[in-house]
Amino acid sequence: MNTFRKTAPVKSVMFAVNYDDGRTAYLWVNNRVEASGAAVIASTARAQQEQGSLPEGTIISIKRVR
């Protein structure tokens, strides 16, 4: 019996959200399938802004970090 197990790979994806005034916020998406499309990430970022999880402002770019 093997008691040592490998850890499960990280399934979340991190994005840097850049604003027009120079600020940067970070967005985590738990599902890699959702993180594959640029349009899906942009709509997720807007939804997070409406909920208050991301700061208000004009988003100029979203870049995958991890």
PDB file of N, CA and C in Angstrom:
ATOM      1  N   MET A   1       0.836  -1.176   0.000  1.00  0.00           N
ATOM      2  CA  MET A   1       0.000   0.000   0.000  1.00  0.00           C
ATOM      3  C   MET A   1       0.883   1.241   0.000  1.00  0.00           C
ATOM      4  N   ASN A   2       0.607   2.129  -0.924  1.00  0.00           N
ATOM      5  CA  ASN A   2       1.386   3.351  -1.047  1.00  0.00           C
ATOM      6  C   ASN A   2       0.680   4.473  -0.293  1.00  0.00           C
ATOM      7  N   THR A   3       1.335   5.017   0.726  1.00  0.00           N
ATOM      8  CA  THR A   3       0.721   6.072   1.525  1.00  0.00           C
ATOM      9  C   THR A   3       1.051   7.462   1.007  1.00  0.00           C
ATOM     10  N   PHE A   4       1.986   7.551   0.069  1.00  0.00           N
ATOM     11  CA  PHE A   4       2.357   8.850  -0.491  1.00  0.00           C
ATOM     12  C   PHE A   4       1.590   9.088  -1.787  1.00  0.00           C
ATOM     13  N   ARG A   5       0.974  10.226  -1.868  1.00  0.00           N
ATOM     14  CA  ARG A   5       0.204  10.566  -3.061  1.00  0.00           C
ATOM     15  C   ARG A   5       0.707  11.881  -3.630  1.00  0.00           C
ATOM     16  N   LYS A   6       0.643  11.969  -4.930  1.00  0.00           N
ATOM     17  CA  LYS A   6       0.977  13.234  -5.563  1.00  0.00           C
ATOM     18  C   LYS A   6      -0.180  14.199  -5.335  1.00  0.00           C
ATOM     19  N   THR A   7       0.167  15.463  -5.216  1.00  0.00           N
ATOM     20  CA  THR A   7      -0.894  16.453  -5.050  1.00  0.00           C
ATOM     21  C   THR A   7      -1.616  16.655  -6.378  1.00  0.00           C
ATOM     22  N   ALA A   8      -2.856  16.983  -6.287  1.00  0.00           N
ATOM     23  CA  ALA A   8      -3.660  17.223  -7.491  1.00  0.00           C
ATOM     24  C   ALA A   8      -3.191  18.520  -8.146  1.00  0.00           C
ATOM     25  N   PRO A   9      -3.169  18.566  -9.463  1.00  0.00           N
ATOM     26  CA  PRO A   9      -2.751  19.806 -10.132  1.00  0.00           C
ATOM     27  C   PRO A   9      -3.750  20.933  -9.869  1.00  0.00           C
ATOM     28  N   VAL A  10      -3.227  22.127  -9.864  1.00  0.00           N
ATOM     29  CA  VAL A  10      -4.068  23.285  -9.622  1.00  0.00           C
ATOM     30  C   VAL A  10      -5.020  23.458 -10.793  1.00  0.00           C
ATOM     31  N   LYS A  11      -6.294  23.629 -10.499  1.00  0.00           N
ATOM     32  CA  LYS A  11      -7.287  23.733 -11.551  1.00  0.00           C
ATOM     33  C   LYS A  11      -7.766  25.166 -11.763  1.00  0.00           C
ATOM     34  N   SER A  12      -7.285  26.083 -10.941  1.00  0.00           N
ATOM     35  CA  SER A  12      -7.693  27.470 -11.122  1.00  0.00           C
ATOM     36  C   SER A  12      -6.690  28.190 -12.022  1.00  0.00           C
ATOM     37  N   VAL A  13      -7.176  29.219 -12.692  1.00  0.00           N
ATOM     38  CA  VAL A  13      -6.357  30.012 -13.592  1.00  0.00           C
ATOM     39  C   VAL A  13      -6.427  31.454 -13.108  1.00  0.00           C
ATOM     40  N   MET A  14      -5.271  32.134 -13.104  1.00  0.00           N
ATOM     41  CA  MET A  14      -5.202  33.504 -12.603  1.00  0.00           C
ATOM     42  C   MET A  14      -4.976  34.463 -13.758  1.00  0.00           C
ATOM     43  N   PHE A  15      -5.686  35.602 -13.722  1.00  0.00           N
ATOM     44  CA  PHE A  15      -5.569  36.629 -14.744  1.00  0.00           C
ATOM     45  C   PHE A  15      -5.256  37.965 -14.085  1.00  0.00           C
ATOM     46  N   ALA A  16      -4.417  38.761 -14.749  1.00  0.00           N
ATOM     47  CA  ALA A  16      -4.164  40.137 -14.330  1.00  0.00           C
ATOM     48  C   ALA A  16      -5.097  41.033 -15.140  1.00  0.00           C
ATOM     49  N   VAL A  17      -5.869  41.839 -14.446  1.00  0.00           N
ATOM     50  CA  VAL A  17      -6.816  42.758 -15.080  1.00  0.00           C
ATOM     51  C   VAL A  17      -6.226  44.160 -14.958  1.00  0.00           C
ATOM     52  N   ASN A  18      -5.904  44.777 -16.106  1.00  0.00           N
ATOM     53  CA  ASN A  18      -5.276  46.096 -16.130  1.00  0.00           C
ATOM     54  C   ASN A  18      -6.320  47.159 -16.467  1.00  0.00           C
ATOM     55  N   TYR A  19      -6.272  48.258 -15.718  1.00  0.00           N
ATOM     56  CA  TYR A  19      -7.212  49.360 -15.886  1.00  0.00           C
ATOM     57  C   TYR A  19      -6.538  50.533 -16.579  1.00  0.00           C
ATOM     58  N   ASP A  20      -7.357  51.448 -17.121  1.00  0.00           N
ATOM     59  CA  ASP A  20      -6.823  52.586 -17.867  1.00  0.00           C
ATOM     60  C   ASP A  20      -6.057  53.574 -16.998  1.00  0.00           C
ATOM     61  N   ASP A  21      -6.264  53.562 -15.684  1.00  0.00           N
ATOM     62  CA  ASP A  21      -5.544  54.475 -14.797  1.00  0.00           C
ATOM     63  C   ASP A  21      -4.281  53.854 -14.194  1.00  0.00           C
ATOM     64  N   GLY A  22      -3.886  52.672 -14.676  1.00  0.00           N
ATOM     65  CA  GLY A  22      -2.645  52.045 -14.236  1.00  0.00           C
ATOM     66  C   GLY A  22      -2.805  51.000 -13.140  1.00  0.00           C
ATOM     67  N   ARG A  23      -3.989  50.839 -12.609  1.00  0.00           N
ATOM     68  CA  ARG A  23      -4.206  49.843 -11.565  1.00  0.00           C
ATOM     69  C   ARG A  23      -4.215  48.442 -12.169  1.00  0.00           C
ATOM     70  N   THR A  24      -3.900  47.457 -11.323  1.00  0.00           N
ATOM     71  CA  THR A  24      -3.975  46.053 -11.714  1.00  0.00           C
ATOM     72  C   THR A  24      -4.710  45.294 -10.620  1.00  0.00           C
ATOM     73  N   ALA A  25      -5.658  44.480 -11.029  1.00  0.00           N
ATOM     74  CA  ALA A  25      -6.379  43.600 -10.106  1.00  0.00           C
ATOM     75  C   ALA A  25      -6.206  42.175 -10.615  1.00  0.00           C
ATOM     76  N   TYR A  26      -6.468  41.213  -9.767  1.00  0.00           N
ATOM     77  CA  TYR A  26      -6.298  39.816 -10.153  1.00  0.00           C
ATOM     78  C   TYR A  26      -7.619  39.086 -10.078  1.00  0.00           C
ATOM     79  N   LEU A  27      -7.828  38.211 -11.049  1.00  0.00           N
ATOM     80  CA  LEU A  27      -9.070  37.458 -11.185  1.00  0.00           C
ATOM     81  C   LEU A  27      -8.715  35.982 -11.252  1.00  0.00           C
ATOM     82  N   TRP A  28      -9.359  35.170 -10.426  1.00  0.00           N
ATOM     83  CA  TRP A  28      -9.163  33.727 -10.448  1.00  0.00           C
ATOM     84  C   TRP A  28     -10.391  33.061 -11.020  1.00  0.00           C
ATOM     85  N   VAL A  29     -10.173  32.137 -11.943  1.00  0.00           N
ATOM     86  CA  VAL A  29     -11.256  31.361 -12.539  1.00  0.00           C
ATOM     87  C   VAL A  29     -10.998  29.910 -12.160  1.00  0.00           C
ATOM     88  N   ASN A  30     -11.961  29.262 -11.537  1.00  0.00           N
ATOM     89  CA  ASN A  30     -11.764  27.907 -11.030  1.00  0.00           C
ATOM     90  C   ASN A  30     -11.835  26.842 -12.105  1.00  0.00           C
ATOM     91  N   ASN A  31     -12.463  27.105 -13.208  1.00  0.00           N
ATOM     92  CA  ASN A  31     -12.643  26.097 -14.243  1.00  0.00           C
ATOM     93  C   ASN A  31     -11.749  26.427 -15.440  1.00  0.00           C
ATOM     94  N   ARG A  32     -10.846  25.528 -15.802  1.00  0.00           N
ATOM     95  CA  ARG A  32      -9.943  25.784 -16.927  1.00  0.00           C
ATOM     96  C   ARG A  32     -10.683  25.891 -18.249  1.00  0.00           C
ATOM     97  N   VAL A  33     -11.802  25.209 -18.382  1.00  0.00           N
ATOM     98  CA  VAL A  33     -12.583  25.278 -19.618  1.00  0.00           C
ATOM     99  C   VAL A  33     -13.126  26.689 -19.806  1.00  0.00           C
ATOM    100  N   GLU A  34     -13.616  27.299 -18.729  1.00  0.00           N
ATOM    101  CA  GLU A  34     -14.115  28.670 -18.804  1.00  0.00           C
ATOM    102  C   GLU A  34     -12.996  29.653 -19.107  1.00  0.00           C
ATOM    103  N   ALA A  35     -11.788  29.339 -18.674  1.00  0.00           N
ATOM    104  CA  ALA A  35     -10.657  30.251 -18.836  1.00  0.00           C
ATOM    105  C   ALA A  35     -10.049  30.197 -20.226  1.00  0.00           C
ATOM    106  N   SER A  36     -10.589  29.373 -21.109  1.00  0.00           N
ATOM    107  CA  SER A  36      -9.970  29.209 -22.417  1.00  0.00           C
ATOM    108  C   SER A  36     -10.386  30.277 -23.424  1.00  0.00           C
ATOM    109  N   GLY A  37     -11.498  30.937 -23.226  1.00  0.00           N
ATOM    110  CA  GLY A  37     -11.972  31.916 -24.198  1.00  0.00           C
ATOM    111  C   GLY A  37     -11.832  33.340 -23.705  1.00  0.00           C
ATOM    112  N   ALA A  38     -11.346  34.226 -24.573  1.00  0.00           N
ATOM    113  CA  ALA A  38     -11.156  35.627 -24.196  1.00  0.00           C
ATOM    114  C   ALA A  38     -12.487  36.315 -23.909  1.00  0.00           C
ATOM    115  N   ALA A  39     -13.497  36.011 -24.695  1.00  0.00           N
ATOM    116  CA  ALA A  39     -14.813  36.637 -24.490  1.00  0.00           C
ATOM    117  C   ALA A  39     -15.427  36.196 -23.165  1.00  0.00           C
ATOM    118  N   VAL A  40     -15.214  34.951 -22.808  1.00  0.00           N
ATOM    119  CA  VAL A  40     -15.753  34.438 -21.545  1.00  0.00           C
ATOM    120  C   VAL A  40     -15.074  35.120 -20.363  1.00  0.00           C
ATOM    121  N   ILE A  41     -13.760  35.323 -20.455  1.00  0.00           N
ATOM    122  CA  ILE A  41     -13.024  35.976 -19.377  1.00  0.00           C
ATOM    123  C   ILE A  41     -13.451  37.433 -19.239  1.00  0.00           C
ATOM    124  N   ALA A  42     -13.659  38.112 -20.367  1.00  0.00           N
ATOM    125  CA  ALA A  42     -14.089  39.507 -20.323  1.00  0.00           C
ATOM    126  C   ALA A  42     -15.466  39.629 -19.665  1.00  0.00           C
ATOM    127  N   SER A  43     -16.374  38.739 -20.005  1.00  0.00           N
ATOM    128  CA  SER A  43     -17.698  38.794 -19.385  1.00  0.00           C
ATOM    129  C   SER A  43     -17.636  38.414 -17.906  1.00  0.00           C
ATOM    130  N   THR A  44     -16.749  37.495 -17.554  1.00  0.00           N
ATOM    131  CA  THR A  44     -16.559  37.130 -16.148  1.00  0.00           C
ATOM    132  C   THR A  44     -16.020  38.317 -15.362  1.00  0.00           C
ATOM    133  N   ALA A  45     -15.082  39.056 -15.946  1.00  0.00           N
ATOM    134  CA  ALA A  45     -14.520  40.234 -15.281  1.00  0.00           C
ATOM    135  C   ALA A  45     -15.592  41.296 -15.067  1.00  0.00           C
ATOM    136  N   ARG A  46     -16.445  41.524 -16.071  1.00  0.00           N
ATOM    137  CA  ARG A  46     -17.529  42.500 -15.919  1.00  0.00           C
ATOM    138  C   ARG A  46     -18.516  42.061 -14.837  1.00  0.00           C
ATOM    139  N   ALA A  47     -18.804  40.771 -14.790  1.00  0.00           N
ATOM    140  CA  ALA A  47     -19.712  40.256 -13.759  1.00  0.00           C
ATOM    141  C   ALA A  47     -19.101  40.429 -12.371  1.00  0.00           C
ATOM    142  N   GLN A  48     -17.796  40.206 -12.256  1.00  0.00           N
ATOM    143  CA  GLN A  48     -17.120  40.386 -10.968  1.00  0.00           C
ATOM    144  C   GLN A  48     -17.129  41.858 -10.553  1.00  0.00           C
ATOM    145  N   GLN A  49     -17.027  42.768 -11.527  1.00  0.00           N
ATOM    146  CA  GLN A  49     -17.113  44.191 -11.210  1.00  0.00           C
ATOM    147  C   GLN A  49     -18.506  44.545 -10.678  1.00  0.00           C
ATOM    148  N   GLU A  50     -19.530  43.999 -11.282  1.00  0.00           N
ATOM    149  CA  GLU A  50     -20.893  44.271 -10.824  1.00  0.00           C
ATOM    150  C   GLU A  50     -21.137  43.751  -9.417  1.00  0.00           C
ATOM    151  N   GLN A  51     -20.501  42.625  -9.078  1.00  0.00           N
ATOM    152  CA  GLN A  51     -20.661  42.040  -7.748  1.00  0.00           C
ATOM    153  C   GLN A  51     -19.784  42.734  -6.718  1.00  0.00           C
ATOM    154  N   GLY A  52     -18.790  43.487  -7.173  1.00  0.00           N
ATOM    155  CA  GLY A  52     -17.897  44.180  -6.253  1.00  0.00           C
ATOM    156  C   GLY A  52     -16.610  43.436  -5.960  1.00  0.00           C
ATOM    157  N   SER A  53     -16.376  42.300  -6.601  1.00  0.00           N
ATOM    158  CA  SER A  53     -15.149  41.537  -6.376  1.00  0.00           C
ATOM    159  C   SER A  53     -13.943  42.175  -7.063  1.00  0.00           C
ATOM    160  N   LEU A  54     -14.188  42.844  -8.186  1.00  0.00           N
ATOM    161  CA  LEU A  54     -13.148  43.599  -8.885  1.00  0.00           C
ATOM    162  C   LEU A  54     -13.489  45.081  -8.778  1.00  0.00           C
ATOM    163  N   PRO A  55     -12.465  45.939  -8.723  1.00  0.00           N
ATOM    164  CA  PRO A  55     -12.737  47.380  -8.632  1.00  0.00           C
ATOM    165  C   PRO A  55     -13.405  47.915  -9.896  1.00  0.00           C
ATOM    166  N   GLU A  56     -14.170  48.978  -9.730  1.00  0.00           N
ATOM    167  CA  GLU A  56     -14.807  49.651 -10.858  1.00  0.00           C
ATOM    168  C   GLU A  56     -13.743  50.358 -11.683  1.00  0.00           C
ATOM    169  N   GLY A  57     -14.033  50.580 -12.942  1.00  0.00           N
ATOM    170  CA  GLY A  57     -13.125  51.288 -13.831  1.00  0.00           C
ATOM    171  C   GLY A  57     -13.139  50.662 -15.203  1.00  0.00           C
ATOM    172  N   THR A  58     -12.432  51.292 -16.120  1.00  0.00           N
ATOM    173  CA  THR A  58     -12.376  50.804 -17.487  1.00  0.00           C
ATOM    174  C   THR A  58     -11.242  49.805 -17.625  1.00  0.00           C
ATOM    175  N   ILE A  59     -11.576  48.580 -17.994  1.00  0.00           N
ATOM    176  CA  ILE A  59     -10.580  47.525 -18.187  1.00  0.00           C
ATOM    177  C   ILE A  59      -9.994  47.675 -19.580  1.00  0.00           C
ATOM    178  N   ILE A  60      -8.648  47.754 -19.652  1.00  0.00           N
ATOM    179  CA  ILE A  60      -8.013  47.870 -20.967  1.00  0.00           C
ATOM    180  C   ILE A  60      -7.428  46.559 -21.449  1.00  0.00           C
ATOM    181  N   SER A  61      -7.052  45.672 -20.511  1.00  0.00           N
ATOM    182  CA  SER A  61      -6.532  44.370 -20.937  1.00  0.00           C
ATOM    183  C   SER A  61      -6.672  43.349 -19.822  1.00  0.00           C
ATOM    184  N   ILE A  62      -6.733  42.100 -20.240  1.00  0.00           N
ATOM    185  CA  ILE A  62      -6.764  40.976 -19.316  1.00  0.00           C
ATOM    186  C   ILE A  62      -5.739  39.977 -19.822  1.00  0.00           C
ATOM    187  N   LYS A  63      -4.798  39.612 -18.956  1.00  0.00           N
ATOM    188  CA  LYS A  63      -3.711  38.730 -19.361  1.00  0.00           C
ATOM    189  C   LYS A  63      -3.620  37.549 -18.401  1.00  0.00           C
ATOM    190  N   ARG A  64      -3.467  36.359 -18.960  1.00  0.00           N
ATOM    191  CA  ARG A  64      -3.329  35.165 -18.126  1.00  0.00           C
ATOM    192  C   ARG A  64      -1.964  35.192 -17.454  1.00  0.00           C
ATOM    193  N   VAL A  65      -1.980  34.979 -16.135  1.00  0.00           N
ATOM    194  CA  VAL A  65      -0.745  34.998 -15.360  1.00  0.00           C
ATOM    195  C   VAL A  65      -0.303  33.590 -15.002  1.00  0.00           C
ATOM    196  N   ARG A  66      -1.236  32.778 -14.540  1.00  0.00           N
ATOM    197  CA  ARG A  66      -0.900  31.414 -14.111  1.00  0.00           C
ATOM    198  C   ARG A  66      -2.009  30.491 -14.530  1.00  0.00           C
TER     199      ARG A  66
END
